[in-house]
mmCIF file of C-alpha atoms in Angstrom:
data_model
loop_
_atom_site.group_PDB
_atom_site.id
_atom_site.type_symbol
_atom_site.label_atom_id
_atom_site.label_comp_id
_atom_site.label_asym_id
_atom_site.label_seq_id
_atom_site.Cartn_x
_atom_site.Cartn_y
_atom_site.Cartn_z
ATOM 1 C CA MET C 1 0.000 0.000 0.000
ATOM 2 C CA MET C 2 1.314 3.422 -0.886
ATOM 3 C CA THR C 3 1.326 6.024 1.849
ATOM 4 C CA VAL C 4 1.871 9.760 1.498
ATOM 5 C CA CYS C 5 3.544 11.994 4.054
ATOM 6 C CA PHE C 6 4.411 15.677 4.269
ATOM 7 C CA CYS C 7 7.997 16.090 5.404
ATOM 8 C CA ALA C 8 10.001 18.934 6.922
ATOM 9 C CA TRP C 9 12.370 20.811 4.649
ATOM 10 C CA ALA C 10 15.313 22.086 6.645
ATOM 11 C CA SER C 11 17.072 24.230 4.061
ATOM 12 C CA ALA C 12 16.454 26.165 0.870
ATOM 13 C CA LEU C 13 15.206 24.231 -2.138
ATOM 14 C CA LEU C 14 17.632 23.822 -5.048
ATOM 15 C CA PRO C 15 16.721 23.013 -8.669
ATOM 16 C CA LEU C 16 16.910 19.236 -9.179
ATOM 17 C CA LEU C 17 17.361 17.069 -12.262
ATOM 18 C CA LEU C 18 16.726 13.299 -12.488
ATOM 19 C CA ALA C 19 19.663 11.445 -13.976
ATOM 20 C CA ALA C 20 19.350 9.188 -17.020
ATOM 21 C CA PRO C 21 17.157 6.033 -16.949
ATOM 22 C CA GLY C 22 18.781 2.688 -16.229
ATOM 23 C CA GLN C 23 20.192 3.597 -12.838
ATOM 24 C CA ALA C 24 19.043 2.137 -9.538
ATOM 25 C CA ALA C 25 15.408 2.561 -8.516
ATOM 26 C CA GLY C 26 14.735 6.117 -7.512
ATOM 27 C CA GLY C 27 17.366 7.552 -9.834
ATOM 28 C CA ARG C 28 20.109 9.999 -8.893
ATOM 29 C CA TRP C 29 19.243 13.633 -8.242
ATOM 30 C CA VAL C 30 21.778 16.384 -8.903
ATOM 31 C CA GLN C 31 21.614 20.145 -8.712
ATOM 32 C CA GLN C 32 20.576 21.607 -12.016
ATOM 33 C CA GLY C 33 23.729 23.679 -12.168
ATOM 34 C CA GLU C 34 25.811 20.497 -12.170
ATOM 35 C CA ALA C 35 23.975 19.091 -15.192
ATOM 36 C CA ALA C 36 25.388 21.504 -17.794
ATOM 37 C CA GLU C 37 27.739 18.767 -19.021
ATOM 38 C CA ASP C 38 24.672 16.837 -20.263
ATOM 39 C CA LEU C 39 23.848 19.560 -22.800
ATOM 40 C CA PRO C 40 24.858 19.073 -26.457
ATOM 41 C CA ALA C 41 27.460 21.433 -27.900
ATOM 42 C CA GLY C 42 25.985 24.850 -28.662
ATOM 43 C CA VAL C 43 22.929 24.382 -26.429
ATOM 44 C CA SER C 44 22.991 26.870 -23.556
ATOM 45 C CA SER C 45 19.628 26.177 -21.910
ATOM 46 C CA PHE C 46 17.290 23.320 -21.090
ATOM 47 C CA GLY C 47 14.294 25.566 -21.788
ATOM 48 C CA PRO C 48 12.454 25.960 -25.088
ATOM 49 C CA ALA C 49 12.481 29.308 -26.882
ATOM 50 C CA TRP C 50 9.110 30.934 -27.431
ATOM 51 C CA PRO C 51 7.686 34.041 -29.155
ATOM 52 C CA ALA C 52 7.407 37.194 -27.074
ATOM 53 C CA GLN C 53 3.668 36.724 -26.517
ATOM 54 C CA ASP C 54 4.432 33.515 -24.610
ATOM 55 C CA SER C 55 7.217 34.998 -22.503
ATOM 56 C CA SER C 56 5.628 34.296 -19.097
ATOM 57 C CA GLN C 57 7.066 30.836 -18.398
ATOM 58 C CA TYR C 58 8.414 29.550 -15.100
ATOM 59 C CA SER C 59 8.704 26.687 -12.548
ATOM 60 C CA PRO C 60 10.274 24.034 -14.819
ATOM 61 C CA TRP C 61 10.358 20.396 -13.713
ATOM 62 C CA LEU C 62 12.624 18.004 -15.653
ATOM 63 C CA VAL C 63 12.161 14.238 -15.512
ATOM 64 C CA HIS C 64 12.837 11.119 -17.608
ATOM 65 C CA LEU C 65 9.602 9.416 -18.677
ATOM 66 C CA GLY C 66 9.443 6.531 -21.131
ATOM 67 C CA GLY C 67 13.023 7.136 -22.263
ATOM 68 C CA ARG C 68 12.316 10.821 -22.923
ATOM 69 C CA LEU C 69 13.603 13.946 -21.192
ATOM 70 C CA VAL C 70 10.367 15.764 -20.401
ATOM 71 C CA MET C 71 9.836 19.243 -19.023
ATOM 72 C CA TYR C 72 6.664 20.307 -17.226
ATOM 73 C CA TYR C 73 6.374 24.004 -16.557
ATOM 74 C CA CYS C 74 3.906 26.839 -16.111
ATOM 75 C CA LYS C 75 2.977 29.206 -18.907
ATOM 76 C CA ASN C 76 0.541 32.110 -18.740
ATOM 77 C CA ILE C 77 -1.144 32.966 -22.027
ATOM 78 C CA GLN C 78 -4.289 34.732 -23.109
ATOM 79 C CA MET C 79 -7.196 32.488 -24.077
ATOM 80 C CA ASN C 80 -10.858 32.802 -24.934
ATOM 81 C CA GLN C 81 -13.477 31.521 -22.499
ATOM 82 C CA SER C 82 -17.132 31.973 -23.391
ATOM 83 C CA GLY C 83 -16.261 34.913 -25.619
ATOM 84 C CA ILE C 84 -14.177 36.651 -22.955
ATOM 85 C CA ALA C 85 -10.368 37.051 -23.209
ATOM 86 C CA ILE C 86 -8.662 35.897 -20.012
ATOM 87 C CA ASN C 87 -5.121 35.017 -18.988
ATOM 88 C CA ARG C 88 -4.657 31.623 -17.366
ATOM 89 C CA ASP C 89 -1.678 29.782 -15.858
ATOM 90 C CA ARG C 90 -1.580 26.220 -17.172
ATOM 91 C CA VAL C 91 0.878 23.341 -16.793
ATOM 92 C CA HIS C 92 2.549 22.614 -20.142
ATOM 93 C CA ARG C 93 4.591 19.625 -21.295
ATOM 94 C CA VAL C 94 7.462 19.570 -23.801
ATOM 95 C CA GLU C 95 10.138 16.969 -24.536
ATOM 96 C CA ARG C 96 13.694 17.252 -25.779
ATOM 97 C CA ALA C 97 14.920 15.554 -28.940
ATOM 98 C CA PRO C 98 18.302 13.727 -29.002
ATOM 99 C CA ASN C 99 19.864 16.715 -30.803
ATOM 100 C CA GLY C 100 18.999 18.986 -27.860
ATOM 101 C CA THR C 101 16.089 20.853 -29.430
ATOM 102 C CA TRP C 102 12.680 21.097 -27.783
ATOM 103 C CA GLY C 103 9.461 20.211 -29.583
ATOM 104 C CA ALA C 104 6.114 21.971 -29.486
ATOM 105 C CA SER C 105 4.470 22.226 -26.089
ATOM 106 C CA THR C 106 1.095 20.762 -25.171
ATOM 107 C CA VAL C 107 -1.149 21.534 -22.206
ATOM 108 C CA ALA C 108 -0.824 18.816 -19.550
ATOM 109 C CA VAL C 109 -3.092 20.209 -16.807
ATOM 110 C CA GLU C 110 -5.446 23.186 -16.804
ATOM 111 C CA GLY C 111 -8.468 24.490 -14.961
ATOM 112 C CA THR C 112 -11.747 25.269 -16.686
ATOM 113 C CA ASN C 113 -13.570 27.480 -14.185
ATOM 114 C CA THR C 114 -12.452 30.959 -13.109
ATOM 115 C CA THR C 115 -13.832 30.409 -9.585
ATOM 116 C CA ALA C 116 -12.315 26.927 -8.997
ATOM 117 C CA PRO C 117 -9.170 26.248 -6.894
ATOM 118 C CA ASP C 118 -7.350 25.070 -10.039
ATOM 119 C CA ASP C 119 -8.323 28.022 -12.253
ATOM 120 C CA LEU C 120 -4.643 29.034 -12.231
ATOM 121 C CA SER C 121 -2.505 25.865 -12.261
ATOM 122 C CA CYS C 122 1.275 26.051 -11.988
ATOM 123 C CA SER C 123 4.521 24.917 -10.303
ATOM 124 C CA PRO C 124 4.309 21.155 -11.019
ATOM 125 C CA GLY C 125 6.348 18.369 -9.466
ATOM 126 C CA VAL C 126 6.194 14.812 -10.866
ATOM 127 C CA ALA C 127 7.087 11.382 -9.461
ATOM 128 C CA THR C 128 6.435 7.844 -10.745
ATOM 129 C CA VAL C 129 4.899 5.203 -8.498
ATOM 130 C CA ARG C 130 4.640 1.690 -9.992
ATOM 131 C CA GLU C 131 4.162 2.800 -13.615
ATOM 132 C CA GLN C 132 1.756 5.606 -12.705
ATOM 133 C CA HIS C 133 2.891 9.221 -12.712
ATOM 134 C CA HIS C 134 1.751 11.609 -9.982
ATOM 135 C CA MET C 135 1.812 15.371 -10.415
ATOM 136 C CA TYR C 136 1.437 17.714 -7.453
ATOM 137 C CA TYR C 137 0.994 21.362 -8.318
ATOM 138 C CA VAL C 138 -0.125 24.743 -7.015
ATOM 139 C CA GLY C 139 -3.569 26.111 -7.822
ATOM 140 C CA ALA C 140 -5.423 29.362 -7.217
ATOM 141 C CA ALA C 141 -8.770 30.952 -8.047
ATOM 142 C CA ARG C 142 -8.206 34.394 -9.557
ATOM 143 C CA ALA C 143 -10.955 35.959 -7.424
ATOM 144 C CA GLU C 144 -9.183 34.903 -4.200
ATOM 145 C CA GLY C 145 -5.929 36.783 -4.612
ATOM 146 C CA MET C 146 -2.967 34.883 -3.122
ATOM 147 C CA THR C 147 -5.067 32.038 -1.702
ATOM 148 C CA LEU C 148 -3.235 28.843 -2.741
ATOM 149 C CA TYR C 149 -4.236 25.178 -2.947
ATOM 150 C CA LEU C 150 -2.282 21.920 -3.318
ATOM 151 C CA LEU C 151 -3.616 19.800 -6.183
ATOM 152 C CA HIS C 152 -3.015 16.309 -7.601
ATOM 153 C CA ALA C 153 -3.205 14.748 -11.075
ATOM 154 C CA ILE C 154 -2.293 11.272 -12.362
ATOM 155 C CA SER C 155 -1.123 9.821 -15.688
ATOM 156 C CA ALA C 156 -1.020 6.142 -16.631
ATOM 157 C CA ASP C 157 0.749 6.490 -20.000
ATOM 158 C CA SER C 158 4.503 5.973 -19.989
ATOM 159 C CA SER C 159 5.430 9.353 -21.462
ATOM 160 C CA GLY C 160 3.137 11.446 -19.238
ATOM 161 C CA LEU C 161 1.106 12.967 -22.070
ATOM 162 C CA SER C 162 -2.451 12.552 -20.774
ATOM 163 C CA TRP C 163 -3.359 13.600 -17.222
ATOM 164 C CA THR C 164 -6.458 13.190 -15.074
ATOM 165 C CA ARG C 165 -7.060 15.844 -12.428
ATOM 166 C CA ARG C 166 -7.797 14.400 -8.975
ATOM 167 C CA GLY C 167 -8.528 17.686 -7.223
ATOM 168 C CA LEU C 168 -7.400 18.916 -3.819
ATOM 169 C CA VAL C 169 -4.897 16.911 -1.782
ATOM 170 C CA GLY C 170 -6.402 15.722 1.497
ATOM 171 C CA GLY C 171 -4.738 14.697 4.734
ATOM 172 C CA SER C 172 -2.777 17.036 6.985
ATOM 173 C CA TRP C 173 -2.119 19.750 4.381
ATOM 174 C CA PRO C 174 -4.511 22.677 5.062
ATOM 175 C CA GLN C 175 -6.695 23.773 2.125
ATOM 176 C CA PRO C 176 -6.376 26.602 1.364
ATOM 177 C CA PHE C 177 -2.891 27.051 2.769
ATOM 178 C CA PRO C 178 -2.565 29.902 5.323
ATOM 179 C CA GLY C 179 0.397 31.510 3.599
ATOM 180 C CA TYR C 180 2.516 31.068 0.476
ATOM 181 C CA PHE C 181 4.093 27.892 -0.916
ATOM 182 C CA GLU C 182 5.951 26.925 -4.059
ATOM 183 C CA THR C 183 6.715 23.896 -6.252
ATOM 184 C CA PRO C 184 5.951 20.598 -4.442
ATOM 185 C CA THR C 185 8.793 18.079 -4.742
ATOM 186 C CA PRO C 186 7.448 14.489 -4.677
ATOM 187 C CA ILE C 187 9.961 11.680 -4.045
ATOM 188 C CA TYR C 188 8.957 7.998 -4.004
ATOM 189 C CA ASP C 189 10.893 5.468 -1.881
ATOM 190 C CA GLU C 190 10.713 2.006 -3.493
ATOM 191 C CA THR C 191 11.713 0.265 -0.261
ATOM 192 C CA THR C 192 9.132 1.806 2.046
ATOM 193 C CA GLN C 193 6.599 2.469 -0.736
ATOM 194 C CA GLN C 194 6.192 5.945 0.678
ATOM 195 C CA LEU C 195 5.655 9.039 -1.424
ATOM 196 C CA SER C 196 7.005 12.130 0.335
ATOM 197 C CA LEU C 197 6.222 15.717 -0.589
ATOM 198 C CA TYR C 198 8.779 18.426 0.170
ATOM 199 C CA ILE C 199 7.146 21.849 -0.050
ATOM 200 C CA PRO C 200 8.841 25.227 0.625
ATOM 201 C CA ALA C 201 6.339 27.480 2.349
ATOM 202 C CA THR C 202 5.975 30.789 4.156
ATOM 203 C CA VAL C 203 3.346 30.944 6.878
ATOM 204 C CA SER C 204 1.384 34.044 7.884
ATOM 205 C CA SER C 205 4.081 35.091 10.359
ATOM 206 C CA GLY C 206 6.337 35.782 7.366
ATOM 207 C CA LYS C 207 8.939 33.231 8.442
ATOM 208 C CA GLY C 208 10.048 30.477 6.092
ATOM 209 C CA SER C 209 9.036 26.916 6.894
ATOM 210 C CA GLY C 210 8.757 23.517 5.245
ATOM 211 C CA VAL C 211 5.967 20.971 5.290
#
């Protein structure tokens, strides 16, 4: 049986990159800054290049899925909803080709209601548990200002293309969260079959904390 726990984070979060497939279960995590040697000659960035109208992109998460290097990230673009132009944060997916170039992005997770907790969906973190991918991400309803929610989605296909939203995460995590938090970092332990979430957060007192 898989259990989920929220664990204390004692120091600042660093960007992480999952090493190539074929290593021991769980993979090897390194700081993103140490992974520059993995880039092909002439490639200076892991990120895709986009036109100026799509310049609001952030919170990248890199992971190997189905033999592919996949990036999930947040992008805010203008869209049409019921005849009204709105801007919405959505979780996008893009994968890197062997020559180091990035393909076209697709939307992995998005909200559909401007008053729902996942109206603005961003800052994804992904982990694989027994051939099923789990994404934990931050959501907000635009009418609620900086009120943030922790959300969950799952994907059963090997390359993480199609996702099913599962809604708010239950358990000990308060919904909405009484403060600010950023990208959830899910890590699955094959031995204990425990999925842990490391989440950098700032509570209402203004002091940094981890849950």
